[in-house]
Amino acid sequence: MSNIIKRGISTTATVTGKHNFRKFLLYNKRGPRIFKQLRAANPDQYPDMPIDKRGVRDTGVTREGKYYEIAEKIPELIVPNLEGCKFKPYVSYRAPNVIQSEFTSQDLFNAIYAQKVIDDFKSGNLNEDGTSKEPSEAEQLTPDEAWVKARKTGSDIF
Protein backbone atom coordinates (compact mmCIF):
# COMPACT_ATOMS: atom_id res chain seq x y z
CA MET A 1 0.00 0.00 0.00
CA SER A 2 1.46 3.29 -1.01
CA ASN A 3 0.97 6.51 0.80
CA ILE A 4 -0.81 8.90 -1.49
CA ILE A 5 -0.88 12.47 -0.29
CA LYS A 6 -3.92 14.33 -1.41
CA ARG A 7 -4.44 17.99 -0.95
CA GLY A 8 -8.00 19.12 -0.82
CA ILE A 9 -9.78 22.43 -0.40
CA SER A 10 -11.04 23.01 3.12
CA THR A 11 -14.34 24.77 3.58
CA THR A 12 -13.70 25.65 7.23
CA ALA A 13 -11.68 28.68 8.28
CA THR A 14 -8.14 27.89 9.34
CA VAL A 15 -8.31 30.20 12.36
CA THR A 16 -11.69 28.82 13.45
CA GLY A 17 -12.79 31.93 15.32
CA LYS A 18 -9.39 33.20 16.43
CA HIS A 19 -8.40 36.73 15.48
CA ASN A 20 -5.05 38.43 15.31
CA PHE A 21 -5.56 41.48 17.52
CA ARG A 22 -2.00 42.71 16.94
CA LYS A 23 -3.13 44.33 13.71
CA PHE A 24 -5.68 46.54 15.51
CA LEU A 25 -4.03 49.67 16.90
CA LEU A 26 -5.61 50.25 20.29
CA TYR A 27 -4.03 53.43 21.59
CA ASN A 28 -4.01 54.08 25.34
CA LYS A 29 -5.87 50.82 26.05
CA ARG A 30 -3.58 49.07 28.49
CA GLY A 31 -5.47 46.52 30.52
CA PRO A 32 -9.11 45.79 31.28
CA ARG A 33 -11.45 48.13 33.14
CA ILE A 34 -10.71 46.47 36.51
CA PHE A 35 -6.98 47.12 36.07
CA LYS A 36 -7.65 50.77 35.20
CA GLN A 37 -9.82 51.18 38.32
CA LEU A 38 -7.07 49.63 40.47
CA ARG A 39 -4.45 51.87 38.87
CA ALA A 40 -6.59 54.97 39.50
CA ALA A 41 -7.21 53.97 43.13
CA ASN A 42 -3.53 53.12 43.83
CA PRO A 43 -1.32 55.44 41.74
CA ASP A 44 1.77 54.67 43.85
CA GLN A 45 1.53 50.92 43.27
CA TYR A 46 1.33 51.19 39.47
CA PRO A 47 3.97 53.26 37.63
CA ASP A 48 2.95 55.85 35.10
CA MET A 49 2.33 54.30 31.75
CA PRO A 50 3.26 56.31 28.66
CA ILE A 51 0.26 57.77 26.88
CA ASP A 52 0.27 58.05 23.11
CA LYS A 53 -0.97 61.57 22.30
CA ARG A 54 -1.17 60.83 18.57
CA GLY A 55 0.45 64.09 17.41
CA VAL A 56 -1.38 66.48 19.74
CA ARG A 57 0.91 68.92 21.53
CA ASP A 58 0.48 69.85 25.18
CA THR A 59 -0.63 73.37 26.09
CA GLY A 60 1.42 73.42 29.27
CA VAL A 61 4.15 71.75 31.28
CA THR A 62 4.26 69.42 34.28
CA ARG A 63 6.55 70.54 37.10
CA GLU A 64 6.88 68.60 40.37
CA GLY A 65 3.73 66.63 39.63
CA LYS A 66 1.59 69.71 38.92
CA TYR A 67 0.38 70.77 35.47
CA TYR A 68 0.73 74.44 34.47
CA GLU A 69 -1.04 75.89 31.44
CA ILE A 70 1.01 78.25 29.23
CA ALA A 71 -1.16 80.83 27.50
CA GLU A 72 1.29 81.22 24.59
CA LYS A 73 0.91 77.53 23.70
CA ILE A 74 -2.88 77.69 23.35
CA PRO A 75 -3.77 78.33 19.70
CA GLU A 76 -5.79 81.47 19.10
CA LEU A 77 -7.77 81.87 15.91
CA ILE A 78 -8.23 85.45 14.79
CA VAL A 79 -11.21 85.56 12.44
CA PRO A 80 -12.26 88.79 10.72
CA ASN A 81 -15.84 90.00 10.87
CA LEU A 82 -17.24 89.36 7.39
CA GLU A 83 -20.63 90.91 8.04
CA GLY A 84 -21.75 92.86 4.99
CA CYS A 85 -18.91 91.50 2.83
CA LYS A 86 -19.87 91.22 -0.83
CA PHE A 87 -17.08 88.79 -1.74
CA LYS A 88 -17.65 85.07 -1.98
CA PRO A 89 -15.28 82.48 -0.49
CA TYR A 90 -14.53 80.86 -3.85
CA VAL A 91 -11.81 81.92 -6.28
CA SER A 92 -12.15 80.57 -9.78
CA TYR A 93 -9.24 78.74 -11.38
CA ARG A 94 -9.79 81.00 -14.39
CA ALA A 95 -8.85 84.07 -12.34
CA PRO A 96 -5.72 85.73 -13.75
CA ASN A 97 -2.48 85.40 -11.81
CA VAL A 98 -1.48 88.61 -10.06
CA ILE A 99 2.21 89.34 -10.45
CA GLN A 100 3.43 92.03 -8.13
CA SER A 101 6.97 93.23 -7.59
CA GLU A 102 8.61 93.31 -4.18
CA PHE A 103 7.46 96.16 -1.91
CA THR A 104 10.67 98.12 -1.28
CA SER A 105 11.54 100.91 1.12
CA GLN A 106 11.31 103.36 -1.81
CA ASP A 107 7.72 102.21 -2.44
CA LEU A 108 6.92 102.67 1.26
CA PHE A 109 8.37 106.18 1.20
CA ASN A 110 6.35 107.05 -1.90
CA ALA A 111 3.15 105.72 -0.35
CA ILE A 112 3.51 107.40 3.06
CA TYR A 113 5.79 110.46 2.94
CA ALA A 114 6.28 111.58 -0.68
CA GLN A 115 3.09 113.63 -1.06
CA LYS A 116 3.68 115.43 2.28
CA VAL A 117 7.29 116.29 1.27
CA ILE A 118 6.12 117.61 -2.12
CA ASP A 119 3.37 119.71 -0.49
CA ASP A 120 5.81 121.09 2.14
CA PHE A 121 8.35 121.94 -0.60
CA LYS A 122 5.76 123.79 -2.71
CA SER A 123 4.41 125.76 0.28
CA GLY A 124 7.88 126.51 1.71
CA ASN A 125 7.37 124.59 4.98
CA LEU A 126 10.82 122.93 4.92
CA ASN A 127 13.76 123.75 7.19
CA GLU A 128 17.27 124.25 5.77
CA ASP A 129 18.16 120.60 6.48
CA GLY A 130 15.06 119.37 4.55
CA THR A 131 12.87 118.45 7.52
CA SER A 132 9.31 119.69 7.81
CA LYS A 133 8.48 122.69 9.98
CA GLU A 134 5.15 121.05 10.83
CA PRO A 135 5.91 117.29 10.98
CA SER A 136 3.05 114.83 10.79
CA GLU A 137 2.43 112.13 13.39
CA ALA A 138 4.25 109.52 11.29
CA GLU A 139 7.28 111.80 10.85
CA GLN A 140 7.65 112.28 14.60
CA LEU A 141 8.08 108.56 15.32
CA THR A 142 11.51 107.28 16.37
CA PRO A 143 12.84 104.18 14.56
CA ASP A 144 12.09 102.01 17.62
CA GLU A 145 8.53 103.31 17.93
CA ALA A 146 7.94 102.74 14.20
CA TRP A 147 9.29 99.17 14.47
CA VAL A 148 6.96 98.38 17.41
CA LYS A 149 3.96 99.99 15.69
CA ALA A 150 4.57 98.02 12.49
CA ARG A 151 4.49 94.72 14.39
CA LYS A 152 1.36 95.36 16.45
CA THR A 153 -1.74 93.26 15.87
CA GLY A 154 -3.81 94.77 13.07
CA SER A 155 -0.94 96.33 11.17
CA ASP A 156 -0.43 95.56 7.49
CA ILE A 157 2.46 93.18 8.19
CA PHE A 158 0.00 90.52 9.35
CSV table of C-alpha atoms in Angstrom, one decimal:
chain,number,residue,atom,x,y,z
A,1,MET,CA,0.0,0.0,0.0
A,2,SER,CA,1.5,3.3,-1.0
A,3,ASN,CA,1.0,6.5,0.8
A,4,ILE,CA,-0.8,8.9,-1.5
A,5,ILE,CA,-0.9,12.5,-0.3
A,6,LYS,CA,-3.9,14.3,-1.4
A,7,ARG,CA,-4.4,18.0,-1.0
A,8,GLY,CA,-8.0,19.1,-0.8
A,9,ILE,CA,-9.8,22.4,-0.4
A,10,SER,CA,-11.0,23.0,3.1
A,11,THR,CA,-14.3,24.8,3.6
A,12,THR,CA,-13.7,25.6,7.2
A,13,ALA,CA,-11.7,28.7,8.3
A,14,THR,CA,-8.1,27.9,9.3
A,15,VAL,CA,-8.3,30.2,12.4
A,16,THR,CA,-11.7,28.8,13.5
A,17,GLY,CA,-12.8,31.9,15.3
A,18,LYS,CA,-9.4,33.2,16.4
A,19,HIS,CA,-8.4,36.7,15.5
A,20,ASN,CA,-5.1,38.4,15.3
A,21,PHE,CA,-5.6,41.5,17.5
A,22,ARG,CA,-2.0,42.7,16.9
A,23,LYS,CA,-3.1,44.3,13.7
A,24,PHE,CA,-5.7,46.5,15.5
A,25,LEU,CA,-4.0,49.7,16.9
A,26,LEU,CA,-5.6,50.2,20.3
A,27,TYR,CA,-4.0,53.4,21.6
A,28,ASN,CA,-4.0,54.1,25.3
A,29,LYS,CA,-5.9,50.8,26.1
A,30,ARG,CA,-3.6,49.1,28.5
A,31,GLY,CA,-5.5,46.5,30.5
A,32,PRO,CA,-9.1,45.8,31.3
A,33,ARG,CA,-11.4,48.1,33.1
A,34,ILE,CA,-10.7,46.5,36.5
A,35,PHE,CA,-7.0,47.1,36.1
A,36,LYS,CA,-7.7,50.8,35.2
A,37,GLN,CA,-9.8,51.2,38.3
A,38,LEU,CA,-7.1,49.6,40.5
A,39,ARG,CA,-4.4,51.9,38.9
A,40,ALA,CA,-6.6,55.0,39.5
A,41,ALA,CA,-7.2,54.0,43.1
A,42,ASN,CA,-3.5,53.1,43.8
A,43,PRO,CA,-1.3,55.4,41.7
A,44,ASP,CA,1.8,54.7,43.8
A,45,GLN,CA,1.5,50.9,43.3
A,46,TYR,CA,1.3,51.2,39.5
A,47,PRO,CA,4.0,53.3,37.6
A,48,ASP,CA,3.0,55.8,35.1
A,49,MET,CA,2.3,54.3,31.8
A,50,PRO,CA,3.3,56.3,28.7
A,51,ILE,CA,0.3,57.8,26.9
A,52,ASP,CA,0.3,58.0,23.1
A,53,LYS,CA,-1.0,61.6,22.3
A,54,ARG,CA,-1.2,60.8,18.6
A,55,GLY,CA,0.5,64.1,17.4
A,56,VAL,CA,-1.4,66.5,19.7
A,57,ARG,CA,0.9,68.9,21.5
A,58,ASP,CA,0.5,69.8,25.2
A,59,THR,CA,-0.6,73.4,26.1
A,60,GLY,CA,1.4,73.4,29.3
A,61,VAL,CA,4.2,71.7,31.3
A,62,THR,CA,4.3,69.4,34.3
A,63,ARG,CA,6.5,70.5,37.1
A,64,GLU,CA,6.9,68.6,40.4
A,65,GLY,CA,3.7,66.6,39.6
A,66,LYS,CA,1.6,69.7,38.9
A,67,TYR,CA,0.4,70.8,35.5
A,68,TYR,CA,0.7,74.4,34.5
A,69,GLU,CA,-1.0,75.9,31.4
A,70,ILE,CA,1.0,78.2,29.2
A,71,ALA,CA,-1.2,80.8,27.5
A,72,GLU,CA,1.3,81.2,24.6
A,73,LYS,CA,0.9,77.5,23.7
A,74,ILE,CA,-2.9,77.7,23.4
A,75,PRO,CA,-3.8,78.3,19.7
A,76,GLU,CA,-5.8,81.5,19.1
A,77,LEU,CA,-7.8,81.9,15.9
A,78,ILE,CA,-8.2,85.5,14.8
A,79,VAL,CA,-11.2,85.6,12.4
A,80,PRO,CA,-12.3,88.8,10.7
A,81,ASN,CA,-15.8,90.0,10.9
A,82,LEU,CA,-17.2,89.4,7.4
A,83,GLU,CA,-20.6,90.9,8.0
A,84,GLY,CA,-21.8,92.9,5.0
A,85,CYS,CA,-18.9,91.5,2.8
A,86,LYS,CA,-19.9,91.2,-0.8
A,87,PHE,CA,-17.1,88.8,-1.7
A,88,LYS,CA,-17.7,85.1,-2.0
A,89,PRO,CA,-15.3,82.5,-0.5
A,90,TYR,CA,-14.5,80.9,-3.9
A,91,VAL,CA,-11.8,81.9,-6.3
A,92,SER,CA,-12.2,80.6,-9.8
A,93,TYR,CA,-9.2,78.7,-11.4
A,94,ARG,CA,-9.8,81.0,-14.4
A,95,ALA,CA,-8.8,84.1,-12.3
A,96,PRO,CA,-5.7,85.7,-13.8
A,97,ASN,CA,-2.5,85.4,-11.8
A,98,VAL,CA,-1.5,88.6,-10.1
A,99,ILE,CA,2.2,89.3,-10.5
A,100,GLN,CA,3.4,92.0,-8.1
A,101,SER,CA,7.0,93.2,-7.6
A,102,GLU,CA,8.6,93.3,-4.2
A,103,PHE,CA,7.5,96.2,-1.9
A,104,THR,CA,10.7,98.1,-1.3
A,105,SER,CA,11.5,100.9,1.1
A,106,GLN,CA,11.3,103.4,-1.8
A,107,ASP,CA,7.7,102.2,-2.4
A,108,LEU,CA,6.9,102.7,1.3
A,109,PHE,CA,8.4,106.2,1.2
A,110,ASN,CA,6.4,107.0,-1.9
A,111,ALA,CA,3.1,105.7,-0.4
A,112,ILE,CA,3.5,107.4,3.1
A,113,TYR,CA,5.8,110.5,2.9
A,114,ALA,CA,6.3,111.6,-0.7
A,115,GLN,CA,3.1,113.6,-1.1
A,116,LYS,CA,3.7,115.4,2.3
A,117,VAL,CA,7.3,116.3,1.3
A,118,ILE,CA,6.1,117.6,-2.1
A,119,ASP,CA,3.4,119.7,-0.5
A,120,ASP,CA,5.8,121.1,2.1
A,121,PHE,CA,8.3,121.9,-0.6
A,122,LYS,CA,5.8,123.8,-2.7
A,123,SER,CA,4.4,125.8,0.3
A,124,GLY,CA,7.9,126.5,1.7
A,125,ASN,CA,7.4,124.6,5.0
A,126,LEU,CA,10.8,122.9,4.9
A,127,ASN,CA,13.8,123.8,7.2
A,128,GLU,CA,17.3,124.3,5.8
A,129,ASP,CA,18.2,120.6,6.5
A,130,GLY,CA,15.1,119.4,4.6
A,131,THR,CA,12.9,118.5,7.5
A,132,SER,CA,9.3,119.7,7.8
A,133,LYS,CA,8.5,122.7,10.0
A,134,GLU,CA,5.1,121.1,10.8
A,135,PRO,CA,5.9,117.3,11.0
A,136,SER,CA,3.1,114.8,10.8
A,137,GLU,CA,2.4,112.1,13.4
A,138,ALA,CA,4.3,109.5,11.3
A,139,GLU,CA,7.3,111.8,10.8
A,140,GLN,CA,7.7,112.3,14.6
A,141,LEU,CA,8.1,108.6,15.3
A,142,THR,CA,11.5,107.3,16.4
A,143,PRO,CA,12.8,104.2,14.6
A,144,ASP,CA,12.1,102.0,17.6
A,145,GLU,CA,8.5,103.3,17.9
A,146,ALA,CA,7.9,102.7,14.2
A,147,TRP,CA,9.3,99.2,14.5
A,148,VAL,CA,7.0,98.4,17.4
A,149,LYS,CA,4.0,100.0,15.7
A,150,ALA,CA,4.6,98.0,12.5
A,151,ARG,CA,4.5,94.7,14.4
A,152,LYS,CA,1.4,95.4,16.4
A,153,THR,CA,-1.7,93.3,15.9
A,154,GLY,CA,-3.8,94.8,13.1
A,155,SER,CA,-0.9,96.3,11.2
A,156,ASP,CA,-0.4,95.6,7.5
A,157,ILE,CA,2.5,93.2,8.2
A,158,PHE,CA,0.0,90.5,9.3
